[in-house]
Tab-separated table of C-alpha atoms and ligand atoms in Angstrom:
chain	number	residue	atom	x	y	z
B	272	MET	CA	-12.192	37.671	7.363
B	273	ASP	CA	-11.478	39.428	10.593
B	274	LEU	CA	-12.989	42.906	10.298
B	275	GLU	CA	-11.293	43.847	13.599
B	276	TYR	CA	-14.505	44.505	15.377
B	277	ARG	CA	-13.836	42.250	18.355
B	278	ASN	CA	-14.775	44.097	21.614
B	279	ARG	CA	-15.669	47.380	19.713
B	280	ARG	CA	-18.689	49.156	21.132
B	281	VAL	CA	-21.149	49.818	18.345
B	282	LEU	CA	-24.604	51.634	18.580
B	283	ILE	CA	-26.994	51.147	15.831
B	284	ILE	CA	-29.816	53.499	15.635
B	285	GLY	CA	-32.728	51.849	13.722
B	286	GLY	CA	-31.226	48.563	14.355
B	287	SER	CA	-34.579	46.708	15.109
B	288	TYR	CA	-35.118	45.581	11.457
B	289	GLY	CA	-33.811	46.414	7.941
B	290	ILE	CA	-30.519	47.487	7.052
B	291	GLY	CA	-29.795	48.470	10.762
B	292	GLU	CA	-30.621	45.004	12.018
B	293	ALA	CA	-28.478	43.484	9.236
B	294	THR	CA	-25.472	45.675	10.333
B	295	ALA	CA	-26.100	44.859	14.064
B	296	HIS	CA	-26.112	41.111	13.112
B	297	LEU	CA	-22.656	41.495	11.252
B	298	ALA	CA	-21.115	43.603	14.106
B	299	LEU	CA	-22.219	40.935	16.713
B	300	ALA	CA	-21.007	38.230	14.533
B	301	GLU	CA	-17.672	39.833	14.458
B	302	GLY	CA	-17.404	39.934	18.081
B	303	ALA	CA	-18.361	43.622	18.786
B	304	GLU	CA	-20.386	44.773	21.601
B	305	VAL	CA	-23.659	45.979	20.146
B	306	ALA	CA	-26.597	48.018	21.267
B	307	ILE	CA	-29.555	48.602	18.993
B	308	ALA	CA	-32.044	51.488	19.300
B	309	SER	CA	-35.531	52.125	17.856
B	310	ARG	CA	-38.919	53.348	18.939
B	311	SER	CA	-40.317	50.032	19.682
B	312	GLU	CA	-39.430	47.745	22.588
B	313	ASP	CA	-41.227	44.812	20.906
B	314	ASN	CA	-39.352	45.256	17.545
B	315	LEU	CA	-36.068	45.578	19.480
B	316	ALA	CA	-36.750	42.480	21.628
B	317	ALA	CA	-37.691	40.398	18.424
B	318	ALA	CA	-34.393	41.624	16.691
B	319	ALA	CA	-32.397	40.660	19.737
B	320	SER	CA	-34.030	37.171	19.787
B	321	ARG	CA	-33.234	36.610	16.082
B	322	MET	CA	-29.577	37.535	16.700
B	323	GLU	CA	-29.396	35.371	19.756
B	324	ALA	CA	-30.974	32.445	17.829
B	325	ALA	CA	-28.452	32.793	14.984
B	326	LEU	CA	-25.240	33.808	16.861
B	327	GLY	CA	-25.794	32.843	20.456
B	328	ARG	CA	-25.196	36.451	21.444
B	329	ARG	CA	-27.734	39.074	22.136
B	330	PRO	CA	-27.380	42.885	21.625
B	331	GLN	CA	-28.275	45.592	24.275
B	332	THR	CA	-31.666	47.182	23.308
B	333	ILE	CA	-32.450	50.851	23.953
B	334	VAL	CA	-35.874	52.436	23.249
B	335	ALA	CA	-35.667	55.924	21.752
B	336	ASP	CA	-37.515	57.964	19.154
B	337	VAL	CA	-34.734	60.072	17.514
B	338	THR	CA	-37.029	62.440	15.754
B	339	GLN	CA	-38.078	63.782	19.310
B	340	PRO	CA	-35.872	66.632	20.857
B	341	GLY	CA	-33.796	65.465	23.871
B	342	SER	CA	-33.929	61.675	22.821
B	343	ALA	CA	-30.418	61.592	21.360
B	344	GLU	CA	-29.066	63.028	24.575
B	345	GLU	CA	-31.149	60.416	26.521
B	346	LEU	CA	-29.694	57.706	24.305
B	347	ALA	CA	-26.190	58.804	24.634
B	348	GLY	CA	-26.759	58.918	28.391
B	349	ARG	CA	-27.649	55.221	28.392
B	350	VAL	CA	-24.727	54.397	26.201
B	351	SER	CA	-22.485	56.116	28.592
B	352	ASP	CA	-24.006	54.205	31.451
B	353	LEU	CA	-23.437	51.019	29.526
B	354	TRP	CA	-20.039	51.257	28.244
B	355	GLY	CA	-18.533	54.773	29.309
B	356	GLY	CA	-17.554	55.425	25.581
B	357	LEU	CA	-18.391	54.437	22.094
B	358	ASP	CA	-16.259	53.171	19.066
B	359	VAL	CA	-18.882	53.204	16.205
B	360	LEU	CA	-22.074	55.083	15.715
B	361	VAL	CA	-24.400	54.002	12.974
B	362	SER	CA	-27.567	56.170	12.073
B	363	ALA	CA	-29.825	53.945	9.945
B	364	VAL	CA	-33.122	55.898	10.481
B	365	GLY	CA	-34.766	57.593	7.414
B	366	GLY	CA	-37.132	57.190	4.585
B	367	SER	CA	-39.200	59.103	2.164
B	368	ILE	CA	-42.695	60.428	1.199
B	369	ARG	CA	-43.902	59.203	-2.185
B	370	SER	CA	-45.600	62.227	-3.570
B	371	ALA	CA	-45.800	64.729	-6.408
B	372	PHE	CA	-44.120	68.013	-5.501
B	373	ALA	CA	-47.292	70.050	-5.684
B	374	GLU	CA	-48.951	67.880	-2.963
B	375	LEU	CA	-46.236	68.412	-0.380
B	376	SER	CA	-46.756	70.813	2.511
B	377	ASP	CA	-44.333	72.628	4.778
B	378	GLU	CA	-44.988	70.075	7.440
B	379	ASP	CA	-44.243	67.308	5.117
B	380	TRP	CA	-40.771	68.991	4.225
B	381	LEU	CA	-40.004	69.792	7.901
B	382	GLY	CA	-41.093	66.314	9.013
B	383	ASN	CA	-38.891	64.547	6.634
B	384	TYR	CA	-36.047	66.823	7.343
B	385	THR	CA	-36.283	65.952	10.955
B	386	PHE	CA	-36.594	62.323	10.102
B	387	ASN	CA	-33.669	62.154	7.812
B	388	VAL	CA	-31.141	64.846	8.611
B	389	LEU	CA	-31.926	66.492	11.991
B	390	SER	CA	-32.240	63.024	13.795
B	391	THR	CA	-28.719	62.278	12.451
B	392	VAL	CA	-27.307	65.624	13.349
B	393	ARG	CA	-28.633	65.324	16.970
B	394	ALA	CA	-27.469	61.749	17.266
B	395	ILE	CA	-23.843	62.538	16.161
B	396	ARG	CA	-23.763	65.824	18.332
B	397	ALA	CA	-24.902	63.771	21.500
B	398	HIS	CA	-22.506	60.949	20.964
B	399	LEU	CA	-19.475	63.185	20.054
B	400	PRO	CA	-18.121	63.215	23.731
B	401	LEU	CA	-18.260	59.474	23.833
B	402	LEU	CA	-16.705	58.998	20.391
B	403	THR	CA	-13.769	61.152	21.210
B	404	SER	CA	-12.791	58.603	23.965
B	405	GLY	CA	-13.425	55.877	21.807
B	406	GLU	CA	-11.072	53.531	19.922
B	407	ALA	CA	-10.561	54.330	16.231
B	408	PRO	CA	-13.997	55.924	16.398
B	409	ALA	CA	-16.373	56.048	13.281
B	410	VAL	CA	-19.585	57.468	12.492
B	411	VAL	CA	-21.728	55.823	9.708
B	412	MET	CA	-24.775	57.389	8.351
B	413	LEU	CA	-27.391	55.912	5.967
B	414	GLY	CA	-27.916	58.213	2.926
B	415	ALA	CA	-29.271	56.845	-0.412
B	416	ALA	CA	-28.120	56.369	-3.976
B	417	ALA	CA	-30.945	58.845	-4.759
B	418	SER	CA	-28.776	61.815	-3.275
B	419	LYS	CA	-26.873	61.631	-6.516
B	420	MET	CA	-29.471	59.913	-8.938
B	421	PRO	CA	-32.914	61.307	-7.609
B	422	TYR	CA	-35.725	59.028	-7.809
B	423	ALA	CA	-38.899	60.180	-9.387
B	424	HIS	CA	-41.587	61.167	-6.965
B	425	GLN	CA	-39.386	61.084	-3.962
B	426	ILE	CA	-38.340	64.559	-4.036
B	427	VAL	CA	-38.192	65.188	-0.074
B	428	SER	CA	-35.762	62.354	0.431
B	429	ASN	CA	-33.763	63.194	-2.619
B	430	VAL	CA	-33.076	66.570	-1.247
B	431	HIS	CA	-32.528	65.399	2.374
B	432	LYS	CA	-30.357	62.534	1.465
B	433	ALA	CA	-28.180	65.050	-0.546
B	434	GLY	CA	-28.025	67.096	2.639
B	435	LEU	CA	-26.720	64.081	4.560
B	436	LEU	CA	-24.085	63.666	1.839
B	437	GLY	CA	-22.880	67.258	2.539
B	438	LEU	CA	-23.091	66.579	6.380
B	439	SER	CA	-20.833	63.529	5.926
B	440	LYS	CA	-18.252	65.100	3.717
B	441	THR	CA	-17.940	68.153	5.891
B	442	LEU	CA	-17.806	66.165	9.197
B	443	ALA	CA	-15.156	63.841	7.612
B	444	SER	CA	-12.762	66.741	7.501
B	445	GLU	CA	-13.940	68.639	10.533
B	446	PHE	CA	-13.513	65.402	12.730
B	447	ALA	CA	-10.401	64.184	11.065
B	448	PRO	CA	-8.188	66.140	13.620
B	449	LEU	CA	-10.111	64.222	16.442
B	450	GLY	CA	-9.348	60.886	14.797
B	451	ILE	CA	-13.078	60.303	14.015
B	452	ARG	CA	-13.801	58.671	10.561
B	453	VAL	CA	-17.127	59.715	8.894
B	454	ASN	CA	-18.773	57.691	6.256
B	455	LEU	CA	-22.001	57.791	4.287
B	456	VAL	CA	-23.470	54.519	2.896
B	457	ALA	CA	-25.834	55.262	-0.037
B	458	PRO	CA	-27.897	52.165	-0.796
B	459	GLY	CA	-29.974	51.581	-3.801
B	460	ARG	CA	-33.208	49.659	-3.478
B	461	THR	CA	-32.753	47.107	-0.713
B	462	LEU	CA	-35.363	44.483	0.380
B	463	THR	CA	-36.356	45.764	3.876
B	464	PRO	CA	-39.779	46.527	5.462
B	465	LEU	CA	-39.237	50.177	4.281
B	466	TRP	CA	-39.219	48.994	0.691
B	467	THR	CA	-41.823	46.066	0.988
B	468	ASN	CA	-44.291	48.304	2.831
B	469	ARG	CA	-44.060	50.943	0.025
B	470	ALA	CA	-44.340	48.181	-2.542
B	471	ASP	CA	-47.465	46.813	-0.958
B	472	LYS	CA	-49.081	50.346	-0.959
B	473	ILE	CA	-48.203	50.980	-4.689
B	474	ALA	CA	-49.588	47.435	-5.484
B	475	ALA	CA	-52.709	48.001	-3.545
B	476	GLU	CA	-53.239	51.346	-5.468
B	477	GLU	CA	-52.958	49.583	-8.677
B	478	GLY	CA	-55.306	46.819	-7.560
B	479	ARG	CA	-52.605	44.208	-7.519
B	480	ARG	CA	-50.753	42.023	-4.998
B	481	ARG	CA	-46.986	41.937	-4.496
B	482	PRO	CA	-45.407	39.879	-5.937
B	483	GLY	CA	-46.453	39.066	-9.492
B	484	ASP	CA	-50.361	39.083	-9.500
B	485	GLN	CA	-50.568	39.735	-13.174
B	486	CYS	CA	-54.323	39.040	-13.425
B	487	ARG	CA	-55.691	42.526	-12.639
B	488	ARG	CA	-54.540	45.486	-14.791
B	489	ARG	CA	-54.301	48.865	-13.249
B	490	ASP	CA	-57.148	51.127	-13.870
B	491	ARG	CA	-55.620	53.938	-16.177
B	492	SER	CA	-58.388	56.386	-14.980
B	493	ARG	CA	-56.637	56.593	-11.441
B	494	PRO	CA	-53.498	58.713	-10.882
B	495	ALA	CA	-50.280	56.533	-11.017
B	496	LEU	CA	-49.051	58.410	-7.980
B	497	ARG	CA	-50.679	58.896	-4.604
B	498	ARG	CA	-49.484	60.051	-1.298
B	499	GLU	CA	-48.213	57.357	1.082
V	82	LIG	N1	-34.328	49.977	1.904
V	82	LIG	C1	-33.982	50.805	0.748
V	82	LIG	O1	-34.371	50.480	-0.352
V	82	LIG	C2	-33.308	51.999	0.982
V	82	LIG	C3	-32.693	52.687	-0.010
V	82	LIG	C4	-31.957	53.808	0.046
V	82	LIG	C5	-31.739	54.342	1.313
V	82	LIG	N2	-32.171	53.606	2.379
V	82	LIG	C6	-32.019	54.335	3.742
V	82	LIG	O2	-31.291	53.325	4.517
V	82	LIG	C7	-31.709	53.479	5.994
V	82	LIG	C8	-32.305	52.234	6.527
V	82	LIG	O3	-33.406	51.855	5.626
V	82	LIG	P1	-34.203	50.623	5.799
V	82	LIG	O4	-34.733	50.102	4.516
V	82	LIG	O5	-33.441	49.630	6.685
V	82	LIG	O6	-35.480	51.090	6.703
V	82	LIG	P2	-36.630	50.489	7.548
V	82	LIG	O7	-36.753	49.039	7.061
V	82	LIG	O8	-37.739	51.263	7.636
V	82	LIG	O9	-35.965	50.270	9.017
V	82	LIG	C9	-35.872	51.408	9.795
V	82	LIG	C10	-35.280	51.358	11.247
V	82	LIG	O10	-35.379	52.536	11.816
V	82	LIG	C11	-36.257	52.401	13.033
V	82	LIG	N3	-36.804	53.751	13.210
V	82	LIG	C12	-37.913	54.401	12.318
V	82	LIG	N4	-38.142	55.438	12.790
V	82	LIG	C13	-37.478	55.693	13.977
V	82	LIG	C14	-37.309	56.665	14.963
V	82	LIG	N5	-38.060	57.962	14.753
V	82	LIG	N6	-36.457	56.728	15.977
V	82	LIG	C15	-35.807	55.520	16.181
V	82	LIG	N7	-35.785	54.458	15.317
V	82	LIG	C16	-36.697	54.608	14.132
V	82	LIG	C17	-37.051	51.288	12.794
V	82	LIG	O11	-37.583	50.630	13.971
V	82	LIG	P3	-38.908	50.877	14.780
V	82	LIG	O12	-40.064	50.774	13.917
V	82	LIG	O13	-38.844	49.715	15.785
V	82	LIG	O14	-38.595	52.189	15.500
V	82	LIG	C18	-36.144	50.346	12.088
V	82	LIG	O15	-35.398	49.798	12.926
V	82	LIG	C19	-32.665	54.646	5.971
V	82	LIG	O16	-32.045	55.934	6.270
V	82	LIG	C20	-33.189	54.756	4.488
V	82	LIG	O17	-33.574	55.985	4.075
V	82	LIG	C21	-32.929	52.492	2.306
């Protein structure tokens, strides 16, 4: 199937592993020009090498920590130098804190807001001038199924992913006259490092190993829920 991505310029923030890497892999396989961004040069290089080994093509890599003020503008500057415009922006950065409500501080709330919502807002704002000159431009942000069906003990991301849903729907109408499509993808549990790291921590708390070590039973005197 031709998804009509040939030669389209696609930036994937959070593209060094997980859902972002899988998205970059698919876009590259479809013939798009792809750049992946994340905090780690090593992770980016490893992802680029995996794609090159599988597809014979390598994405551009850009180091950026999108939770830091000014980083989205720097990233947009690099994309502008690279391509002069942008057709697809994917923001695949985000996550949760597994915690009971009473244990969460203001810093936890604000930090997770920056991680999930503000990083996405900043990325879209910084890349808007590049997208307006793009061809059939599109913004895709990663929310979560939890924005509509909240997960227990993940209240911060339940709230913030619902915020992203509001952001995507509002921008979809605000950007429609500019010809920019806006979508939010809302995955359920997906086997990525985000999920396996969490599963490892839960298993460790319960004195087990992932997957399937049935020998040791959880000590019921310990709380079932701890802060990650
Ligand atoms: N996996 C699931 O079950 C699931 C379920 C629902 C929703 N989601 C959502 O889907 C999105 C992707 O999830 P995932 O499972 O693929 O996550 P992941 O495995 O943790 O991957 C996250 C990606 O973001 C990068 N990243 C993290 N912090 C960053 C920062 N401050 N600046 C720039 N890059 C950063 C990571 O690379 P570096 O470490 O190299 O920076 C990595 O490339 C997230 O928004 C998540 O909330 C995932």
